[in-house]
JSON list of C-alpha atoms in Angstrom, two decimals:
[
{"chain": "A", "resi": 6, "resn": "UNK", "atom": "CA", "xyz": [-14.51, 11.44, 2.63]},
{"chain": "A", "resi": 7, "resn": "UNK", "atom": "CA", "xyz": [-13.56, 13.69, -0.26]},
{"chain": "A", "resi": 8, "resn": "UNK", "atom": "CA", "xyz": [-9.98, 14.89, -0.46]},
{"chain": "A", "resi": 9, "resn": "UNK", "atom": "CA", "xyz": [-8.91, 12.62, 2.37]},
{"chain": "A", "resi": 10, "resn": "UNK", "atom": "CA", "xyz": [-5.22, 12.67, 3.14]},
{"chain": "A", "resi": 11, "resn": "UNK", "atom": "CA", "xyz": [-2.78, 10.49, 5.04]},
{"chain": "A", "resi": 12, "resn": "UNK", "atom": "CA", "xyz": [0.55, 11.05, 6.72]},
{"chain": "A", "resi": 13, "resn": "UNK", "atom": "CA", "xyz": [3.54, 10.34, 4.53]},
{"chain": "A", "resi": 14, "resn": "UNK", "atom": "CA", "xyz": [6.78, 10.12, 6.44]},
{"chain": "A", "resi": 15, "resn": "UNK", "atom": "CA", "xyz": [10.14, 11.27, 5.07]},
{"chain": "A", "resi": 16, "resn": "UNK", "atom": "CA", "xyz": [11.66, 7.93, 6.04]},
{"chain": "A", "resi": 17, "resn": "UNK", "atom": "CA", "xyz": [9.95, 6.48, 2.95]},
{"chain": "A", "resi": 18, "resn": "UNK", "atom": "CA", "xyz": [12.93, 7.87, 1.02]},
{"chain": "A", "resi": 19, "resn": "UNK", "atom": "CA", "xyz": [15.45, 5.75, 2.90]},
{"chain": "A", "resi": 20, "resn": "UNK", "atom": "CA", "xyz": [13.50, 2.94, 4.58]},
{"chain": "A", "resi": 21, "resn": "UNK", "atom": "CA", "xyz": [15.32, -0.31, 3.67]},
{"chain": "A", "resi": 22, "resn": "UNK", "atom": "CA", "xyz": [12.07, -2.22, 3.14]},
{"chain": "A", "resi": 23, "resn": "UNK", "atom": "CA", "xyz": [10.70, 0.37, 0.75]},
{"chain": "A", "resi": 24, "resn": "UNK", "atom": "CA", "xyz": [13.97, 1.10, -1.01]},
{"chain": "A", "resi": 25, "resn": "UNK", "atom": "CA", "xyz": [14.57, -2.58, -1.69]},
{"chain": "A", "resi": 26, "resn": "UNK", "atom": "CA", "xyz": [11.42, -2.51, -3.84]},
{"chain": "A", "resi": 27, "resn": "UNK", "atom": "CA", "xyz": [11.56, -1.57, -7.49]},
{"chain": "A", "resi": 28, "resn": "UNK", "atom": "CA", "xyz": [10.08, 1.81, -8.42]},
{"chain": "A", "resi": 29, "resn": "UNK", "atom": "CA", "xyz": [7.08, -0.05, -9.83]},
{"chain": "A", "resi": 30, "resn": "UNK", "atom": "CA", "xyz": [6.44, -1.81, -6.53]},
{"chain": "A", "resi": 31, "resn": "UNK", "atom": "CA", "xyz": [6.96, 1.42, -4.61]},
{"chain": "A", "resi": 32, "resn": "UNK", "atom": "CA", "xyz": [4.22, 2.98, -6.73]},
{"chain": "A", "resi": 33, "resn": "UNK", "atom": "CA", "xyz": [1.90, 0.03, -6.06]},
{"chain": "A", "resi": 34, "resn": "UNK", "atom": "CA", "xyz": [2.59, 0.30, -2.34]},
{"chain": "A", "resi": 35, "resn": "UNK", "atom": "CA", "xyz": [1.79, 4.03, -2.45]},
{"chain": "A", "resi": 36, "resn": "UNK", "atom": "CA", "xyz": [-1.46, 3.24, -4.25]},
{"chain": "A", "resi": 37, "resn": "UNK", "atom": "CA", "xyz": [-2.34, 0.79, -1.48]},
{"chain": "A", "resi": 38, "resn": "UNK", "atom": "CA", "xyz": [-1.75, 3.55, 1.06]},
{"chain": "A", "resi": 39, "resn": "UNK", "atom": "CA", "xyz": [-4.13, 5.77, -0.93]},
{"chain": "A", "resi": 40, "resn": "UNK", "atom": "CA", "xyz": [-6.73, 2.99, -1.09]},
{"chain": "A", "resi": 41, "resn": "UNK", "atom": "CA", "xyz": [-6.39, 2.45, 2.65]},
{"chain": "A", "resi": 42, "resn": "UNK", "atom": "CA", "xyz": [-6.90, 6.16, 3.23]},
{"chain": "A", "resi": 43, "resn": "UNK", "atom": "CA", "xyz": [-10.08, 6.34, 1.15]},
{"chain": "A", "resi": 44, "resn": "UNK", "atom": "CA", "xyz": [-11.51, 3.16, 2.68]},
{"chain": "A", "resi": 45, "resn": "UNK", "atom": "CA", "xyz": [-11.23, 1.01, -0.44]},
{"chain": "A", "resi": 46, "resn": "UNK", "atom": "CA", "xyz": [-9.09, -1.70, 1.17]},
{"chain": "A", "resi": 47, "resn": "UNK", "atom": "CA", "xyz": [-11.41, -4.42, 2.39]},
{"chain": "A", "resi": 48, "resn": "UNK", "atom": "CA", "xyz": [-14.16, -3.36, -0.01]},
{"chain": "A", "resi": 49, "resn": "UNK", "atom": "CA", "xyz": [-12.45, -4.05, -3.33]},
{"chain": "A", "resi": 50, "resn": "UNK", "atom": "CA", "xyz": [-12.18, -7.57, -4.67]},
{"chain": "A", "resi": 51, "resn": "UNK", "atom": "CA", "xyz": [-8.78, -8.63, -5.99]},
{"chain": "A", "resi": 52, "resn": "UNK", "atom": "CA", "xyz": [-10.14, -8.14, -9.51]},
{"chain": "A", "resi": 53, "resn": "UNK", "atom": "CA", "xyz": [-11.23, -4.58, -8.67]},
{"chain": "A", "resi": 54, "resn": "UNK", "atom": "CA", "xyz": [-7.95, -3.90, -6.94]},
{"chain": "A", "resi": 55, "resn": "UNK", "atom": "CA", "xyz": [-5.91, -5.03, -9.92]},
{"chain": "A", "resi": 56, "resn": "UNK", "atom": "CA", "xyz": [-8.08, -2.85, -12.19]},
{"chain": "A", "resi": 57, "resn": "UNK", "atom": "CA", "xyz": [-7.67, 0.16, -9.87]},
{"chain": "A", "resi": 58, "resn": "UNK", "atom": "CA", "xyz": [-3.90, -0.35, -9.89]},
{"chain": "A", "resi": 59, "resn": "UNK", "atom": "CA", "xyz": [-3.92, -0.87, -13.68]},
{"chain": "A", "resi": 60, "resn": "UNK", "atom": "CA", "xyz": [-2.12, -4.20, -13.42]},
{"chain": "A", "resi": 61, "resn": "UNK", "atom": "CA", "xyz": [-2.95, -7.79, -14.34]},
{"chain": "A", "resi": 62, "resn": "UNK", "atom": "CA", "xyz": [-4.31, -10.31, -11.85]},
{"chain": "A", "resi": 63, "resn": "UNK", "atom": "CA", "xyz": [-0.97, -12.11, -12.01]},
{"chain": "A", "resi": 64, "resn": "UNK", "atom": "CA", "xyz": [0.92, -8.90, -11.22]},
{"chain": "A", "resi": 65, "resn": "UNK", "atom": "CA", "xyz": [-1.40, -8.33, -8.27]},
{"chain": "A", "resi": 66, "resn": "UNK", "atom": "CA", "xyz": [-0.60, -11.78, -6.86]},
{"chain": "A", "resi": 67, "resn": "UNK", "atom": "CA", "xyz": [3.13, -11.15, -7.29]},
{"chain": "A", "resi": 68, "resn": "UNK", "atom": "CA", "xyz": [2.81, -7.71, -5.70]},
{"chain": "A", "resi": 69, "resn": "UNK", "atom": "CA", "xyz": [1.00, -9.11, -2.68]},
{"chain": "A", "resi": 70, "resn": "UNK", "atom": "CA", "xyz": [3.59, -11.85, -2.17]},
{"chain": "A", "resi": 71, "resn": "UNK", "atom": "CA", "xyz": [6.46, -9.37, -2.26]},
{"chain": "A", "resi": 72, "resn": "UNK", "atom": "CA", "xyz": [4.79, -6.83, 0.03]},
{"chain": "A", "resi": 73, "resn": "UNK", "atom": "CA", "xyz": [3.89, -9.62, 2.47]},
{"chain": "A", "resi": 74, "resn": "UNK", "atom": "CA", "xyz": [7.47, -10.90, 2.43]},
{"chain": "A", "resi": 75, "resn": "UNK", "atom": "CA", "xyz": [8.76, -7.40, 3.14]},
{"chain": "A", "resi": 76, "resn": "UNK", "atom": "CA", "xyz": [6.19, -7.11, 5.97]},
{"chain": "A", "resi": 77, "resn": "UNK", "atom": "CA", "xyz": [4.70, -3.95, 4.47]},
{"chain": "A", "resi": 78, "resn": "UNK", "atom": "CA", "xyz": [1.14, -5.35, 4.37]},
{"chain": "A", "resi": 79, "resn": "UNK", "atom": "CA", "xyz": [-0.85, -8.13, 6.01]},
{"chain": "A", "resi": 80, "resn": "UNK", "atom": "CA", "xyz": [-2.92, -10.85, 4.31]},
{"chain": "A", "resi": 81, "resn": "UNK", "atom": "CA", "xyz": [-5.84, -8.42, 3.92]},
{"chain": "A", "resi": 82, "resn": "UNK", "atom": "CA", "xyz": [-3.73, -5.77, 2.15]},
{"chain": "A", "resi": 83, "resn": "UNK", "atom": "CA", "xyz": [-3.68, -3.62, 5.31]},
{"chain": "A", "resi": 84, "resn": "UNK", "atom": "CA", "xyz": [-0.42, -1.65, 5.58]},
{"chain": "A", "resi": 85, "resn": "UNK", "atom": "CA", "xyz": [1.56, -2.68, 8.66]},
{"chain": "A", "resi": 86, "resn": "UNK", "atom": "CA", "xyz": [1.57, 0.04, 11.36]},
{"chain": "A", "resi": 87, "resn": "UNK", "atom": "CA", "xyz": [-1.16, 2.02, 9.58]},
{"chain": "A", "resi": 88, "resn": "UNK", "atom": "CA", "xyz": [-2.98, 2.83, 12.83]},
{"chain": "A", "resi": 89, "resn": "UNK", "atom": "CA", "xyz": [0.25, 3.84, 14.56]},
{"chain": "A", "resi": 90, "resn": "UNK", "atom": "CA", "xyz": [1.26, 6.19, 11.76]},
{"chain": "A", "resi": 91, "resn": "UNK", "atom": "CA", "xyz": [-2.17, 7.55, 10.88]},
{"chain": "A", "resi": 92, "resn": "UNK", "atom": "CA", "xyz": [-3.27, 8.61, 14.33]},
{"chain": "A", "resi": 93, "resn": "UNK", "atom": "CA", "xyz": [-5.97, 11.24, 14.60]},
{"chain": "A", "resi": 94, "resn": "UNK", "atom": "CA", "xyz": [-4.52, 14.62, 15.54]}
]
């Protein structure tokens, strides 16, 4: 879908999980939300995902470990609570 959009909640600004991330990791998390919105998650290989995020393969592994530990994503890069927050209006 062209120009797809997703709901971004104001709590992002003060959510302890998000705010405990560095600005770099916050950006990567936001990019994952964008990729989820456009349907890329699940279709991109890790190599393609690292290229899309403009980071190295090693940085991608580190990013995934941190986001998993914070319970922001699952093993398949799916943002936790995506369906709950992105309900169809």
